[in-house]
PDB file of C-alpha atoms in Angstrom:
ATOM      1  CA  UNK A   1     -19.407 -65.635   3.664  1.00  0.00           C
ATOM      2  CA  UNK A   2     -16.802 -63.618   4.008  1.00  0.00           C
ATOM      3  CA  UNK A   3     -15.183 -62.251   7.715  1.00  0.00           C
ATOM      4  CA  UNK A   4     -17.320 -59.783   9.293  1.00  0.00           C
ATOM      5  CA  UNK A   5     -16.108 -56.828  10.944  1.00  0.00           C
ATOM      6  CA  UNK A   6     -16.829 -56.812  14.593  1.00  0.00           C
ATOM      7  CA  UNK A   7     -16.434 -53.964  17.177  1.00  0.00           C
ATOM      8  CA  UNK A   8     -18.205 -53.148  20.514  1.00  0.00           C
ATOM      9  CA  UNK A   9     -20.042 -50.323  19.697  1.00  0.00           C
ATOM     10  CA  UNK A  10     -22.033 -49.983  16.170  1.00  0.00           C
ATOM     11  CA  UNK A  11     -20.689 -48.290  13.095  1.00  0.00           C
ATOM     12  CA  UNK A  12     -22.558 -44.145  13.419  1.00  0.00           C
ATOM     13  CA  UNK A  13     -22.603 -44.194   9.324  1.00  0.00           C
ATOM     14  CA  UNK A  14     -23.354 -46.848   6.680  1.00  0.00           C
ATOM     15  CA  UNK A  15     -21.818 -46.077   3.610  1.00  0.00           C
ATOM     16  CA  UNK A  16     -23.240 -48.913   1.948  1.00  0.00           C
ATOM     17  CA  UNK A  17     -26.610 -48.459   0.760  1.00  0.00           C
ATOM     18  CA  UNK A  18     -28.071 -51.880   1.330  1.00  0.00           C
ATOM     19  CA  UNK A  19     -31.464 -51.195   0.957  1.00  0.00           C
ATOM     20  CA  UNK A  20     -31.070 -49.940  -2.974  1.00  0.00           C
ATOM     21  CA  UNK A  21     -28.877 -52.743  -3.424  1.00  0.00           C
ATOM     22  CA  UNK A  22     -29.894 -56.545  -4.232  1.00  0.00           C
ATOM     23  CA  UNK A  23     -30.673 -58.444  -1.614  1.00  0.00           C
ATOM     24  CA  UNK A  24     -27.567 -60.572  -1.595  1.00  0.00           C
ATOM     25  CA  UNK A  25     -25.817 -57.377  -1.015  1.00  0.00           C
ATOM     26  CA  UNK A  26     -26.670 -58.048   2.996  1.00  0.00           C
ATOM     27  CA  UNK A  27     -25.166 -61.219   3.074  1.00  0.00           C
ATOM     28  CA  UNK A  28     -21.632 -59.473   1.343  1.00  0.00           C
ATOM     29  CA  UNK A  29     -19.135 -59.409   4.739  1.00  0.00           C
ATOM     30  CA  UNK A  30     -16.458 -57.365   3.134  1.00  0.00           C
ATOM     31  CA  UNK A  31     -19.184 -54.681   2.356  1.00  0.00           C
ATOM     32  CA  UNK A  32     -19.646 -54.838   6.055  1.00  0.00           C
ATOM     33  CA  UNK A  33     -16.199 -55.245   7.204  1.00  0.00           C
ATOM     34  CA  UNK A  34     -14.778 -52.219   5.247  1.00  0.00           C
ATOM     35  CA  UNK A  35     -17.918 -49.836   6.428  1.00  0.00           C
ATOM     36  CA  UNK A  36     -17.318 -50.907   9.885  1.00  0.00           C
ATOM     37  CA  UNK A  37     -13.533 -49.837   9.281  1.00  0.00           C
ATOM     38  CA  UNK A  38     -13.679 -46.746   7.888  1.00  0.00           C
ATOM     39  CA  UNK A  39     -15.974 -44.963  10.371  1.00  0.00           C
ATOM     40  CA  UNK A  40     -16.573 -44.066  13.727  1.00  0.00           C
ATOM     41  CA  UNK A  41     -15.535 -45.793  16.390  1.00  0.00           C
ATOM     42  CA  UNK A  42     -13.392 -47.641  15.031  1.00  0.00           C
ATOM     43  CA  UNK A  43     -12.443 -44.571  12.350  1.00  0.00           C
ATOM     44  CA  UNK A  44     -11.615 -41.115  13.871  1.00  0.00           C
ATOM     45  CA  UNK A  45     -14.085 -38.302  13.297  1.00  0.00           C
ATOM     46  CA  UNK A  46     -14.152 -37.127   9.517  1.00  0.00           C
ATOM     47  CA  UNK A  47     -16.406 -36.051   6.885  1.00  0.00           C
ATOM     48  CA  UNK A  48     -18.071 -38.132   4.931  1.00  0.00           C
ATOM     49  CA  UNK A  49     -15.422 -37.550   1.750  1.00  0.00           C
ATOM     50  CA  UNK A  50     -12.631 -39.126   4.141  1.00  0.00           C
ATOM     51  CA  UNK A  51     -15.347 -42.197   5.113  1.00  0.00           C
ATOM     52  CA  UNK A  52     -16.017 -42.805   1.293  1.00  0.00           C
ATOM     53  CA  UNK A  53     -12.218 -42.361   0.075  1.00  0.00           C
ATOM     54  CA  UNK A  54     -11.138 -45.062   2.920  1.00  0.00           C
ATOM     55  CA  UNK A  55     -14.145 -47.540   2.017  1.00  0.00           C
ATOM     56  CA  UNK A  56     -12.466 -47.680  -1.577  1.00  0.00           C
ATOM     57  CA  UNK A  57      -9.599 -48.182  -0.378  1.00  0.00           C
ATOM     58  CA  UNK A  58     -10.091 -50.975   1.544  1.00  0.00           C
ATOM     59  CA  UNK A  59      -8.144 -54.045   0.605  1.00  0.00           C
ATOM     60  CA  UNK A  60     -10.934 -56.539   0.480  1.00  0.00           C
ATOM     61  CA  UNK A  61     -13.065 -54.379  -1.979  1.00  0.00           C
ATOM     62  CA  UNK A  62     -10.184 -54.112  -4.431  1.00  0.00           C
ATOM     63  CA  UNK A  63     -10.956 -57.199  -6.934  1.00  0.00           C
ATOM     64  CA  UNK A  64     -14.458 -55.097  -7.386  1.00  0.00           C
ATOM     65  CA  UNK A  65     -12.109 -52.670  -9.292  1.00  0.00           C
ATOM     66  CA  UNK A  66     -11.449 -55.561 -12.111  1.00  0.00           C
ATOM     67  CA  UNK A  67     -14.625 -57.623 -11.796  1.00  0.00           C
ATOM     68  CA  UNK A  68     -17.385 -59.351 -10.142  1.00  0.00           C
ATOM     69  CA  UNK A  69     -15.418 -62.006  -8.711  1.00  0.00           C
ATOM     70  CA  UNK A  70     -13.746 -61.949  -5.498  1.00  0.00           C
ATOM     71  CA  UNK A  71     -15.324 -60.147  -3.017  1.00  0.00           C
ATOM     72  CA  UNK A  72     -19.378 -60.983  -2.554  1.00  0.00           C
ATOM     73  CA  UNK A  73     -19.176 -64.219  -4.608  1.00  0.00           C
ATOM     74  CA  UNK A  74     -20.253 -66.634  -2.034  1.00  0.00           C
ATOM     75  CA  UNK A  75     -23.048 -64.412  -0.683  1.00  0.00           C
ATOM     76  CA  UNK A  76     -24.455 -63.864  -4.413  1.00  0.00           C
ATOM     77  CA  UNK A  77     -23.976 -67.408  -5.865  1.00  0.00           C
ATOM     78  CA  UNK A  78     -27.705 -67.465  -7.064  1.00  0.00           C
ATOM     79  CA  UNK A  79     -27.747 -64.233  -8.265  1.00  0.00           C
ATOM     80  CA  UNK A  80     -25.072 -63.140 -10.868  1.00  0.00           C
ATOM     81  CA  UNK A  81     -26.967 -60.436 -12.058  1.00  0.00           C
ATOM     82  CA  UNK A  82     -27.147 -58.584  -8.630  1.00  0.00           C
ATOM     83  CA  UNK A  83     -23.667 -59.675  -7.901  1.00  0.00           C
ATOM     84  CA  UNK A  84     -22.683 -57.400 -11.125  1.00  0.00           C
ATOM     85  CA  UNK A  85     -25.011 -54.452 -10.043  1.00  0.00           C
ATOM     86  CA  UNK A  86     -23.057 -54.392  -6.503  1.00  0.00           C
ATOM     87  CA  UNK A  87     -19.522 -54.123  -8.702  1.00  0.00           C
ATOM     88  CA  UNK A  88     -21.114 -51.621 -10.697  1.00  0.00           C
ATOM     89  CA  UNK A  89     -22.334 -49.598  -7.739  1.00  0.00           C
ATOM     90  CA  UNK A  90     -18.644 -49.971  -6.122  1.00  0.00           C
ATOM     91  CA  UNK A  91     -16.932 -48.660  -9.643  1.00  0.00           C
ATOM     92  CA  UNK A  92     -19.525 -45.750 -10.099  1.00  0.00           C
ATOM     93  CA  UNK A  93     -19.547 -44.922  -6.307  1.00  0.00           C
ATOM     94  CA  UNK A  94     -15.921 -44.891  -5.863  1.00  0.00           C
ATOM     95  CA  UNK A  95     -15.196 -42.551  -8.972  1.00  0.00           C
ATOM     96  CA  UNK A  96     -17.223 -39.926  -7.472  1.00  0.00           C
ATOM     97  CA  UNK A  97     -15.616 -40.594  -4.072  1.00  0.00           C
ATOM     98  CA  UNK A  98     -12.451 -39.749  -6.068  1.00  0.00           C
ATOM     99  CA  UNK A  99     -13.320 -36.613  -7.844  1.00  0.00           C
ATOM    100  CA  UNK A 100     -14.735 -35.392  -4.147  1.00  0.00           C
ATOM    101  CA  UNK A 101     -11.391 -36.082  -2.627  1.00  0.00           C
ATOM    102  CA  UNK A 102      -9.609 -34.003  -5.349  1.00  0.00           C
ATOM    103  CA  UNK A 103     -12.111 -31.319  -5.452  1.00  0.00           C
ATOM    104  CA  UNK A 104     -12.133 -31.257  -1.345  1.00  0.00           C
ATOM    105  CA  UNK A 105      -8.243 -31.174  -1.474  1.00  0.00           C
ATOM    106  CA  UNK A 106      -8.210 -28.503  -3.896  1.00  0.00           C
ATOM    107  CA  UNK A 107     -10.094 -26.217  -1.498  1.00  0.00           C
ATOM    108  CA  UNK A 108      -8.035 -27.123   1.366  1.00  0.00           C
ATOM    109  CA  UNK A 109      -4.921 -25.921  -0.192  1.00  0.00           C
ATOM    110  CA  UNK A 110      -6.593 -22.598  -2.141  1.00  0.00           C
ATOM    111  CA  UNK A 111      -8.455 -22.089   1.322  1.00  0.00           C
ATOM    112  CA  UNK A 112      -4.639 -22.433   3.120  1.00  0.00           C
ATOM    113  CA  UNK A 113      -3.443 -20.257   0.634  1.00  0.00           C
ATOM    114  CA  UNK A 114      -5.864 -17.547   0.923  1.00  0.00           C
ATOM    115  CA  UNK A 115      -5.717 -17.660   4.464  1.00  0.00           C
ATOM    116  CA  UNK A 116      -1.674 -17.274   4.668  1.00  0.00           C
ATOM    117  CA  UNK A 117      -1.804 -14.855   1.863  1.00  0.00           C
ATOM    118  CA  UNK A 118      -4.300 -12.857   3.965  1.00  0.00           C
ATOM    119  CA  UNK A 119      -2.382 -12.909   7.092  1.00  0.00           C
ATOM    120  CA  UNK A 120       1.222 -11.718   5.497  1.00  0.00           C
ATOM    121  CA  UNK A 121      -0.809  -8.676   3.772  1.00  0.00           C
ATOM    122  CA  UNK A 122      -3.054  -7.851   6.386  1.00  0.00           C
ATOM    123  CA  UNK A 123      -0.298  -8.644   9.064  1.00  0.00           C
ATOM    124  CA  UNK A 124       3.062  -7.485   7.458  1.00  0.00           C
ATOM    125  CA  UNK A 125       3.931  -5.518   4.306  1.00  0.00           C
ATOM    126  CA  UNK A 126       6.871  -3.297   3.979  1.00  0.00           C
ATOM    127  CA  UNK A 127       7.442  -0.098   6.082  1.00  0.00           C
ATOM    128  CA  UNK A 128       6.350   1.992   3.473  1.00  0.00           C
ATOM    129  CA  UNK A 129       3.150   0.522   3.356  1.00  0.00           C
ATOM    130  CA  UNK A 130       2.448   0.777   6.781  1.00  0.00           C
ATOM    131  CA  UNK A 131       4.047   4.451   7.402  1.00  0.00           C
ATOM    132  CA  UNK A 132       2.883   6.063   4.551  1.00  0.00           C
ATOM    133  CA  UNK A 133       0.968   8.584   6.367  1.00  0.00           C
ATOM    134  CA  UNK A 134       4.779   9.904   8.169  1.00  0.00           C
ATOM    135  CA  UNK A 135       6.456   9.576   4.868  1.00  0.00           C
ATOM    136  CA  UNK A 136       3.998  12.266   3.635  1.00  0.00           C
ATOM    137  CA  UNK A 137       3.661  14.434   6.823  1.00  0.00           C
ATOM    138  CA  UNK A 138       7.513  14.692   6.776  1.00  0.00           C
ATOM    139  CA  UNK A 139       7.535  15.765   3.467  1.00  0.00           C
ATOM    140  CA  UNK A 140       4.582  18.224   3.750  1.00  0.00           C
ATOM    141  CA  UNK A 141       7.001  19.726   6.827  1.00  0.00           C
ATOM    142  CA  UNK A 142       9.939  19.821   5.120  1.00  0.00           C
ATOM    143  CA  UNK A 143       8.552  21.537   1.766  1.00  0.00           C
ATOM    144  CA  UNK A 144       6.972  23.874   3.992  1.00  0.00           C
ATOM    145  CA  UNK A 145      10.079  24.821   6.205  1.00  0.00           C
ATOM    146  CA  UNK A 146      11.831  25.308   2.516  1.00  0.00           C
ATOM    147  CA  UNK A 147       9.511  27.662   1.158  1.00  0.00           C
ATOM    148  CA  UNK A 148       9.231  30.047   4.174  1.00  0.00           C
ATOM    149  CA  UNK A 149      13.499  30.284   4.451  1.00  0.00           C
ATOM    150  CA  UNK A 150      13.554  31.038   0.700  1.00  0.00           C
ATOM    151  CA  UNK A 151      10.773  33.594   1.132  1.00  0.00           C
ATOM    152  CA  UNK A 152      12.892  34.849   3.867  1.00  0.00           C
ATOM    153  CA  UNK A 153      15.752  35.058   2.078  1.00  0.00           C
ATOM    154  CA  UNK A 154      14.365  36.973  -0.739  1.00  0.00           C
ATOM    155  CA  UNK A 155      12.106  39.155   1.408  1.00  0.00           C
ATOM    156  CA  UNK A 156      15.602  40.479   3.449  1.00  0.00           C
ATOM    157  CA  UNK A 157      17.335  40.778   0.010  1.00  0.00           C
ATOM    158  CA  UNK A 158      14.969  43.168  -1.481  1.00  0.00           C
ATOM    159  CA  UNK A 159      14.917  45.044   2.169  1.00  0.00           C
ATOM    160  CA  UNK A 160      18.706  45.240   2.143  1.00  0.00           C
ATOM    161  CA  UNK A 161      18.354  46.858  -1.297  1.00  0.00           C
ATOM    162  CA  UNK A 162      16.068  49.092  -0.508  1.00  0.00           C
ATOM    163  CA  UNK A 163      18.331  50.319   2.703  1.00  0.00           C
ATOM    164  CA  UNK A 164      21.017  50.698   0.759  1.00  0.00           C
ATOM    165  CA  UNK A 165      19.139  52.831  -1.749  1.00  0.00           C
ATOM    166  CA  UNK A 166      17.616  55.271   1.037  1.00  0.00           C
ATOM    167  CA  UNK A 167      21.280  55.477   2.026  1.00  0.00           C
ATOM    168  CA  UNK A 168      22.219  56.905  -1.054  1.00  0.00           C
ATOM    169  CA  UNK A 169      19.507  58.974  -1.687  1.00  0.00           C
ATOM    170  CA  UNK A 170      20.100  60.615   1.857  1.00  0.00           C
ATOM    171  CA  UNK A 171      23.950  61.209   1.374  1.00  0.00           C
ATOM    172  CA  UNK A 172      24.538  65.371   1.453  1.00  0.00           C
ATOM    173  CA  UNK A 173      21.560  66.292   3.080  1.00  0.00           C
ATOM    174  CA  UNK A 174      21.152  68.155   6.160  1.00  0.00           C
ATOM    175  CA  UNK A 175      20.100  66.712   9.470  1.00  0.00           C
ATOM    176  CA  UNK A 176      16.111  68.689   9.094  1.00  0.00           C
ATOM    177  CA  UNK A 177      16.076  66.834   5.613  1.00  0.00           C
ATOM    178  CA  UNK A 178      15.333  62.536   5.292  1.00  0.00           C
ATOM    179  CA  UNK A 179      13.797  60.339   2.915  1.00  0.00           C
ATOM    180  CA  UNK A 180      10.989  58.283   3.429  1.00  0.00           C
ATOM    181  CA  UNK A 181      10.190  54.583   2.487  1.00  0.00           C
ATOM    182  CA  UNK A 182       8.721  56.131  -1.213  1.00  0.00           C
ATOM    183  CA  UNK A 183      11.892  57.920  -2.027  1.00  0.00           C
ATOM    184  CA  UNK A 184      10.273  61.356  -0.884  1.00  0.00           C
ATOM    185  CA  UNK A 185      11.899  64.005   1.350  1.00  0.00           C
ATOM    186  CA  UNK A 186      10.675  64.790   4.455  1.00  0.00           C
ATOM    187  CA  UNK A 187      11.635  66.996   7.357  1.00  0.00           C
ATOM    188  CA  UNK A 188      11.810  70.687   8.833  1.00  0.00           C
ATOM    189  CA  UNK A 189      14.070  71.825   5.574  1.00  0.00           C
ATOM    190  CA  UNK A 190      12.468  69.218   2.997  1.00  0.00           C
ATOM    191  CA  UNK A 191      10.544  72.691   1.455  1.00  0.00           C
ATOM    192  CA  UNK A 192      13.960  74.057   1.119  1.00  0.00           C
ATOM    193  CA  UNK A 193      14.045  74.512  -3.040  1.00  0.00           C
ATOM    194  CA  UNK A 194      17.436  73.764  -3.248  1.00  0.00           C
ATOM    195  CA  UNK A 195      16.454  70.270  -2.371  1.00  0.00           C
ATOM    196  CA  UNK A 196      12.735  69.986  -3.291  1.00  0.00           C
ATOM    197  CA  UNK A 197      13.538  71.002  -6.650  1.00  0.00           C
ATOM    198  CA  UNK A 198      15.679  67.501  -7.575  1.00  0.00           C
ATOM    199  CA  UNK A 199      13.004  65.587  -8.271  1.00  0.00           C
ATOM    200  CA  UNK A 200      15.314  62.629  -8.379  1.00  0.00           C
ATOM    201  CA  UNK A 201      13.989  60.720  -5.053  1.00  0.00           C
ATOM    202  CA  UNK A 202      12.001  58.057  -6.949  1.00  0.00           C
ATOM    203  CA  UNK A 203      13.177  54.802  -6.523  1.00  0.00           C
ATOM    204  CA  UNK A 204      14.786  52.904  -9.664  1.00  0.00           C
ATOM    205  CA  UNK A 205      17.345  52.717 -11.795  1.00  0.00           C
ATOM    206  CA  UNK A 206      19.099  56.083 -12.047  1.00  0.00           C
ATOM    207  CA  UNK A 207      17.670  57.656  -9.232  1.00  0.00           C
ATOM    208  CA  UNK A 208      18.983  60.103  -6.949  1.00  0.00           C
ATOM    209  CA  UNK A 209      19.971  63.157  -5.463  1.00  0.00           C
ATOM    210  CA  UNK A 210      21.412  65.283  -8.074  1.00  0.00           C
ATOM    211  CA  UNK A 211      24.452  68.014  -6.912  1.00  0.00           C
ATOM    212  CA  UNK A 212      24.364  70.846  -8.497  1.00  0.00           C
ATOM    213  CA  UNK A 213      26.793  71.776 -11.033  1.00  0.00           C
ATOM    214  CA  UNK A 214      30.499  73.512  -9.221  1.00  0.00           C
ATOM    215  CA  UNK A 215      31.048  76.779 -10.402  1.00  0.00           C
ATOM    216  CA  UNK A 216      34.383  77.108 -12.392  1.00  0.00           C
ATOM    217  CA  UNK A 217      36.768  79.727 -11.343  1.00  0.00           C
ATOM    218  CA  UNK A 218      37.856  82.318 -14.034  1.00  0.00           C
ATOM    219  CA  UNK A 219      41.499  82.055 -14.852  1.00  0.00           C
ATOM    220  CA  UNK A 220      43.203  85.475 -15.210  1.00  0.00           C
ATOM    221  CA  UNK A 221      45.730  85.185 -18.102  1.00  0.00           C
ATOM    222  CA  UNK A 222      48.391  87.931 -18.056  1.00  0.00           C
ATOM    223  CA  UNK A 223      48.928  89.206 -21.692  1.00  0.00           C
ATOM    224  CA  UNK A 224      51.292  92.271 -20.262  1.00  0.00           C
ATOM    225  CA  UNK A 225      52.753  93.579 -17.602  1.00  0.00           C
ATOM    226  CA  UNK A 226      51.282  97.041 -16.137  1.00  0.00           C
TER     227      UNK A 226
END
């Protein structure tokens, strides 16, 4: 019989299913040694996948990966079929354990990567992605100020143009007559036919005050001396 693993405390987990294996398995010391070395209190607290992986990698059990001899030979001397059954269980169990270990490692890596990506996207990001509301507000303010300024410039230009037109229309009028914003004559002297009959105080091109035609002076032609 092989060397048993002794500890002051009993293992808290049994990796080997002795109840379902041939009876000679309970006499196989290396199975106990591997089980005791891979679970608490001899090993650190972990999950079953870690315990199974440790059990399958235990040095004393490695001959089972190649055949039936070298592990429980002395325990199953009278039961060759039982020894073969134990070796078959070991290879099948460790194949599943290896798959579970690979899946667990892949899941852990994916979870870690996802958590890192989530932390980077949630806590950081570029400046624009975290301040886009401020950028939109600043753009709206700039556009609004520009619109108001352009509108004021256009209004002032029209106002000055209209004011100049009113000034031109008012030239030559007496102080008792004025031109309102509609281009009409107003004042106490606005009814004078000399001004009200002009009809030219209209806004637009060509509108303005029409002056009276100047009278031409007749020239005396001396044809003969008197």
